[in-house]
PDB file of C-alpha atoms and ligand atoms in Angstrom:
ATOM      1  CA  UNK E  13       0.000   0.000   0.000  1.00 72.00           C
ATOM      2  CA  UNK E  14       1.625   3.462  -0.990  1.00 87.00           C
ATOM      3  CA  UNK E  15       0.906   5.935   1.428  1.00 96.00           C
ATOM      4  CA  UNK E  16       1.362   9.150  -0.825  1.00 98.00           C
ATOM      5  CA  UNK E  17       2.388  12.577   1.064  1.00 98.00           C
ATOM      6  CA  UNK E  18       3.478  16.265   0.779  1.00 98.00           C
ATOM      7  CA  UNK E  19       5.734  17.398   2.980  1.00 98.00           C
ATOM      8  CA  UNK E  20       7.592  20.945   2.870  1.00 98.00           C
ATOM      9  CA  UNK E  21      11.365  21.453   2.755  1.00 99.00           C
ATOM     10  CA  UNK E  22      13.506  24.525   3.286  1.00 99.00           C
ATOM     11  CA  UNK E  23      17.153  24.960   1.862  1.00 99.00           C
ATOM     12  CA  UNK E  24      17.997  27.298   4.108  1.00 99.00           C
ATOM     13  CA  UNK E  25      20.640  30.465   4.071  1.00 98.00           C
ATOM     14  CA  UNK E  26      23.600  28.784   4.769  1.00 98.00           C
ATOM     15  CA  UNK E  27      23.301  26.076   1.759  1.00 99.00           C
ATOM     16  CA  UNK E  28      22.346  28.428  -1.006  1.00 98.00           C
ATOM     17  CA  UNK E  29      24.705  30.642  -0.101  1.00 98.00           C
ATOM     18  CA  UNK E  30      27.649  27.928  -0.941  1.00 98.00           C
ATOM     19  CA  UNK E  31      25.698  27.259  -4.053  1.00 98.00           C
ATOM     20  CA  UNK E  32      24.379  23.671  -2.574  1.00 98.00           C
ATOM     21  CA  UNK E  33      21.031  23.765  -4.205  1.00 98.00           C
ATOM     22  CA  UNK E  34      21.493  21.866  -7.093  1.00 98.00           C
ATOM     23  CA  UNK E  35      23.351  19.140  -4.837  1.00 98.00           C
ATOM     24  CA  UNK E  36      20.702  19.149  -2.422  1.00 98.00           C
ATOM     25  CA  UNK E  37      17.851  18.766  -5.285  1.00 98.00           C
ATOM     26  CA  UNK E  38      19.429  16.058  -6.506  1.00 98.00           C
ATOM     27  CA  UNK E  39      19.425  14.271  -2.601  1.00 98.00           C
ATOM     28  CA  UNK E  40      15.726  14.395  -3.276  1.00 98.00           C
ATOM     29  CA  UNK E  41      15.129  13.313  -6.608  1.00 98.00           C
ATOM     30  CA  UNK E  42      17.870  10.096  -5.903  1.00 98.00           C
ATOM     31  CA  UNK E  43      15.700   9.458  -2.802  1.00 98.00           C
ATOM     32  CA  UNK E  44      12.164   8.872  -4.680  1.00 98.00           C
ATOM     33  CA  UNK E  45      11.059  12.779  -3.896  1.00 98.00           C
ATOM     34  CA  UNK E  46       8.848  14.546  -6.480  1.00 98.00           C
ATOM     35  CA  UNK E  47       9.366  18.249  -6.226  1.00 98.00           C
ATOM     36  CA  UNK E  48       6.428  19.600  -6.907  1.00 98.00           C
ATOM     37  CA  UNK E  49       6.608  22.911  -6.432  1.00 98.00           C
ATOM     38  CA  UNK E  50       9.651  25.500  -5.227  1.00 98.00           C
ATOM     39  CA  UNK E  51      10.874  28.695  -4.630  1.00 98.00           C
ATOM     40  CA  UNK E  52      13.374  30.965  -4.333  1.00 98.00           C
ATOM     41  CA  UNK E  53      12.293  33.945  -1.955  1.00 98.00           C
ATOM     42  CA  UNK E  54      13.569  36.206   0.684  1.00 98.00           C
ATOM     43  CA  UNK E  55      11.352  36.239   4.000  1.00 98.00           C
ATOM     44  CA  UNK E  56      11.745  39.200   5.926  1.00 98.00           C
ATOM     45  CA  UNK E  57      12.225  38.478  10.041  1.00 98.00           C
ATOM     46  CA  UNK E  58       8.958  38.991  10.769  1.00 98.00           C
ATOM     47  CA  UNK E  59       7.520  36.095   8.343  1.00 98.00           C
ATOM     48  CA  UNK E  60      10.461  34.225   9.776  1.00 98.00           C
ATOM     49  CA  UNK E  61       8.948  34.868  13.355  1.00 98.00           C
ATOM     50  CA  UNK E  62       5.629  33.479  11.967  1.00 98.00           C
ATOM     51  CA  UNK E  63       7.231  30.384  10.424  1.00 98.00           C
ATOM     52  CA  UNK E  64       8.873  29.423  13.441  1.00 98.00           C
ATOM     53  CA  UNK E  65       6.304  30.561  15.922  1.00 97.00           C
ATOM     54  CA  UNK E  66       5.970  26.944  17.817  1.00 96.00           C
ATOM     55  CA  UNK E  67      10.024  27.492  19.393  1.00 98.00           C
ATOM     56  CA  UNK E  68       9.188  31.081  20.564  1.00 98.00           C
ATOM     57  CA  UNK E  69      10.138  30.536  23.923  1.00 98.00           C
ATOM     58  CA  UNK E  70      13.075  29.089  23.142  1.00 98.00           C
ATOM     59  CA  UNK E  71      16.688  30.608  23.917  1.00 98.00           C
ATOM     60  CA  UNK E  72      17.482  30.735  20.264  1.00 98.00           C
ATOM     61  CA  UNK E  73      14.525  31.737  18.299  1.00 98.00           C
ATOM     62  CA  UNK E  74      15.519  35.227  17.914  1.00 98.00           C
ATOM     63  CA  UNK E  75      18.715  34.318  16.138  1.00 98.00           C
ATOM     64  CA  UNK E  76      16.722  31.361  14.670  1.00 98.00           C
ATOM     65  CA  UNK E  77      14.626  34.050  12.671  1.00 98.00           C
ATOM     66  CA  UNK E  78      17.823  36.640  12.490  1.00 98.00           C
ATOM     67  CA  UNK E  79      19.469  33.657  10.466  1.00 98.00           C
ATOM     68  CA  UNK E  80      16.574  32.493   7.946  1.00 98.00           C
ATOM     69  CA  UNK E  81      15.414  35.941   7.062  1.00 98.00           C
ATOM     70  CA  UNK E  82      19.528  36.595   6.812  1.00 98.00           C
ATOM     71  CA  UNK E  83      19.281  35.805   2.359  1.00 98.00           C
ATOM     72  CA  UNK E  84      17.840  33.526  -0.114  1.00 98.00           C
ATOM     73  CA  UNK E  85      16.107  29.799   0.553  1.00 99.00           C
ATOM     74  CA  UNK E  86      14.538  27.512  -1.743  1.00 99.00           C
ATOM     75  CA  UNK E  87      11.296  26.155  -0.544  1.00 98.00           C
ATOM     76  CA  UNK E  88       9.744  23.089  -1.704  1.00 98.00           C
ATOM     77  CA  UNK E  89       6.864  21.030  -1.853  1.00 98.00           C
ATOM     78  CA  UNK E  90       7.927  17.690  -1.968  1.00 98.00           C
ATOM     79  CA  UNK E  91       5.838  14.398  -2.400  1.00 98.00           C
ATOM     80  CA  UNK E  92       6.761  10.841  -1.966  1.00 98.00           C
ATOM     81  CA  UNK E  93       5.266   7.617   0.056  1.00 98.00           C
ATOM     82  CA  UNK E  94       5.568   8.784   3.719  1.00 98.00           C
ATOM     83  CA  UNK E  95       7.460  12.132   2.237  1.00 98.00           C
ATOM     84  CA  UNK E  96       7.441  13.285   6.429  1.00 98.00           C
ATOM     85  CA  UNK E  97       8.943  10.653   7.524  1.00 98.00           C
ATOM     86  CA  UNK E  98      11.270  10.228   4.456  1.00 98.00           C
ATOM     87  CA  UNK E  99      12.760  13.752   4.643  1.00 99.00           C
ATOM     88  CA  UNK E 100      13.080  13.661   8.466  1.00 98.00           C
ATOM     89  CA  UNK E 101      15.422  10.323   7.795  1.00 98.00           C
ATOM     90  CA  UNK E 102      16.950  11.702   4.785  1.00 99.00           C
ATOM     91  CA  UNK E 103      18.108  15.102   6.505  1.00 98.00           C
ATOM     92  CA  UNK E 104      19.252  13.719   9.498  1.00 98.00           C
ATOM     93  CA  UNK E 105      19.495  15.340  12.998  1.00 98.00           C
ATOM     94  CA  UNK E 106      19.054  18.519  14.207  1.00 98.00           C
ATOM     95  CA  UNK E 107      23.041  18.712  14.795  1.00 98.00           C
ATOM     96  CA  UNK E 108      25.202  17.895  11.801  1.00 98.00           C
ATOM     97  CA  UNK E 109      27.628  16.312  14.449  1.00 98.00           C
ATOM     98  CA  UNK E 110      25.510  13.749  15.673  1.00 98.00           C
ATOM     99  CA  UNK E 111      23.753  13.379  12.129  1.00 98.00           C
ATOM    100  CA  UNK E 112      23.632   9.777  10.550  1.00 98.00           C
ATOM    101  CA  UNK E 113      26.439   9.501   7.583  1.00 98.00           C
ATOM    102  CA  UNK E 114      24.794   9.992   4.144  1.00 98.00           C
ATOM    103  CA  UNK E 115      22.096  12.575   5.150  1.00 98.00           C
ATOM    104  CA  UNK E 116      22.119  15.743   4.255  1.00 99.00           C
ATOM    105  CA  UNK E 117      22.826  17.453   7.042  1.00 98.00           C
ATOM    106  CA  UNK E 118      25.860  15.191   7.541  1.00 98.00           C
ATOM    107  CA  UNK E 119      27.165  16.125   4.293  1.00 98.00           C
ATOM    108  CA  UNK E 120      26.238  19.568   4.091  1.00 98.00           C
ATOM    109  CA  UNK E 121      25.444  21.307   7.887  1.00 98.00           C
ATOM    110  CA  UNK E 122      27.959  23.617   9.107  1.00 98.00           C
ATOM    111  CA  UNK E 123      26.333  23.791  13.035  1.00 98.00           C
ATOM    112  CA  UNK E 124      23.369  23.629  14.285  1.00 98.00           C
ATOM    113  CA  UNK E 125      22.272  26.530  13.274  1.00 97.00           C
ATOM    114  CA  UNK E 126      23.147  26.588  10.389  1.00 98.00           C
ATOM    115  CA  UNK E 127      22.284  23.299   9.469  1.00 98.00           C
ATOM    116  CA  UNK E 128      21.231  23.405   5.456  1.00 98.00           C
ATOM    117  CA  UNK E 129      17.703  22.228   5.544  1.00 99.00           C
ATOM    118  CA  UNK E 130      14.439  22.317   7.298  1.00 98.00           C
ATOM    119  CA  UNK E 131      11.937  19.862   7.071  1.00 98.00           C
ATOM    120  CA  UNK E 132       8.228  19.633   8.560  1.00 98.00           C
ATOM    121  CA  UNK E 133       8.129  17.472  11.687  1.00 98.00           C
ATOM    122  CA  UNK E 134       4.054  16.278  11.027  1.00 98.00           C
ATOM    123  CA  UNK E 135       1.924  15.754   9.093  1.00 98.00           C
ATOM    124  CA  UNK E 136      -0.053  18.071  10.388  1.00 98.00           C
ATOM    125  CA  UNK E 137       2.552  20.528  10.501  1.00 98.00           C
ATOM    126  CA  UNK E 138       3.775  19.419   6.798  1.00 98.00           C
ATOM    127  CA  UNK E 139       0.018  20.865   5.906  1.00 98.00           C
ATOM    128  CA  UNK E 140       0.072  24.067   8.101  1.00 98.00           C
ATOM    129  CA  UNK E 141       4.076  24.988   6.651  1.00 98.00           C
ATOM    130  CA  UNK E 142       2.675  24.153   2.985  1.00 98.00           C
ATOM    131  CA  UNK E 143       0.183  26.455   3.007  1.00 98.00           C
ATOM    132  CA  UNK E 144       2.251  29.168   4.776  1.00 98.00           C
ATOM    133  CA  UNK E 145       4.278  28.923   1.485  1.00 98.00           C
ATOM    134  CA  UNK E 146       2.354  27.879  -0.976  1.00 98.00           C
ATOM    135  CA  UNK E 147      -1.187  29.067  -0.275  1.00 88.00           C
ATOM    136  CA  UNK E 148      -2.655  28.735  -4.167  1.00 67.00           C
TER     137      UNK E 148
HETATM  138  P1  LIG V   1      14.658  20.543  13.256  1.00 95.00           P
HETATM  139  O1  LIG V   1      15.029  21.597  12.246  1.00 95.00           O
HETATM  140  O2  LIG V   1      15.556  19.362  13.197  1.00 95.00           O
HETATM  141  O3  LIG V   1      13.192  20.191  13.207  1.00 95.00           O
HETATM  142  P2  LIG V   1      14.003  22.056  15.654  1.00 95.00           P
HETATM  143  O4  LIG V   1      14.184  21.563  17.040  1.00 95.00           O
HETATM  144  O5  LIG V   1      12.613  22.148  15.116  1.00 95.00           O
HETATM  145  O6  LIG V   1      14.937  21.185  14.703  1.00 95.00           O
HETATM  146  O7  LIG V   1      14.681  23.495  15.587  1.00 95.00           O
HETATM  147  C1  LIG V   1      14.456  24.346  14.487  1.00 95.00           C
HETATM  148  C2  LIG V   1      15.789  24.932  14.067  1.00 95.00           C
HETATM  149  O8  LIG V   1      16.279  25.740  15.133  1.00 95.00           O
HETATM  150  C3  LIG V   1      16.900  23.901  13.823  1.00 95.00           C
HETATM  151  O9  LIG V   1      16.898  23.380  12.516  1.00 95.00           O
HETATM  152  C4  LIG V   1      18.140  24.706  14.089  1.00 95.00           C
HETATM  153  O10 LIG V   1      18.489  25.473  12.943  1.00 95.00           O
HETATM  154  C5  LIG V   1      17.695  25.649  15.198  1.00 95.00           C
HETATM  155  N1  LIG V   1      18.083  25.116  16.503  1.00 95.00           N
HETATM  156  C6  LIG V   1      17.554  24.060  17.156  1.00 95.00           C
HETATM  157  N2  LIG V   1      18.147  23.864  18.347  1.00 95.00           N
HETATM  158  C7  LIG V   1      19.083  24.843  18.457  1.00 95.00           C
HETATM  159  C8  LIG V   1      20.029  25.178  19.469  1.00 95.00           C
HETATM  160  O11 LIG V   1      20.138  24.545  20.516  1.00 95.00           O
HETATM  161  N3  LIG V   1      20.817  26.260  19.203  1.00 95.00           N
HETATM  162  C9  LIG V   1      20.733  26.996  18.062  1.00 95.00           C
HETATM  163  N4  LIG V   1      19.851  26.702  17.088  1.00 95.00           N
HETATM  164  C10 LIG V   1      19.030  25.639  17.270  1.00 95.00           C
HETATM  165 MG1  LIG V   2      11.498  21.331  13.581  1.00 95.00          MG
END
């Protein structure tokens, strides 16, 4: 049984700024993603601050939203069977030091913070990030 999803993904400031995004497309499409729709914007801090709204109270959010409004990223709408699930495995952890070899954070994160990608978490969240993005 194929279990078909959408999920969204963010190549964030850090990646496109060392010209990654072709690299990091191709991660997806070797991994069974469709990308069905993306990108390339600037958010200013305050859509940043909306984005990440859920870590508010957390010690890092202002840089957190400092750092992805900080230049370009390449949002996506990817699809594949279990696409949340599939990206979450496929990035790796939240730290590129303790990510699994082969993911992309692995290969491509600098830190923590600046760690390449995002990726939703849910699938509920998957839809809510989506539409932030890509309302039609
Ligand atoms: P995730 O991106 O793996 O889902 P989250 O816990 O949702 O990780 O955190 C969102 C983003 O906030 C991370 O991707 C990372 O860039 C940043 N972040 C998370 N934890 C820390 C931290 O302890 N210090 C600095 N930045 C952090
Ligand atoms: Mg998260």
């Amino acid at each position: 049984m194929s279990n078909l999803e959408e999920t969204l993904s963010i190549i964030k400031p850090d990646a496109i700024e060392r010209n990654l995004q072709d690299q990091i497309k191709s991660e997806f499409n070797k991994n069974g993603f469709k990308i069905l729709e993306e990108k390339k914007i600037h958010i200013s801090k305050g859509e940043a601050e909306k984005f990440y709204k859920v870590h508010e109270s957390k010690p890092f959010y202002n840089d957190l939203c400092s750092y992805l409004s900080s230049g370009p990223i390449v949002v996506m709408k990817l699809q594949r069977d279990n696409a949340v699930l599939e990206n979450r495995k496929l990035m790796g952890a939240t730290d590129p030091r303790v990510a699994e070899e082969g993911t992309i954070r692995k290969k491509y994160g600098i830190s923590i913070d600046k760690n390449s990608v995002h990726g939703s978490d849910s699938i509920e969240n998957a839809k809510i990030e989506l539409e932030f993005f890509f309302k039609d």
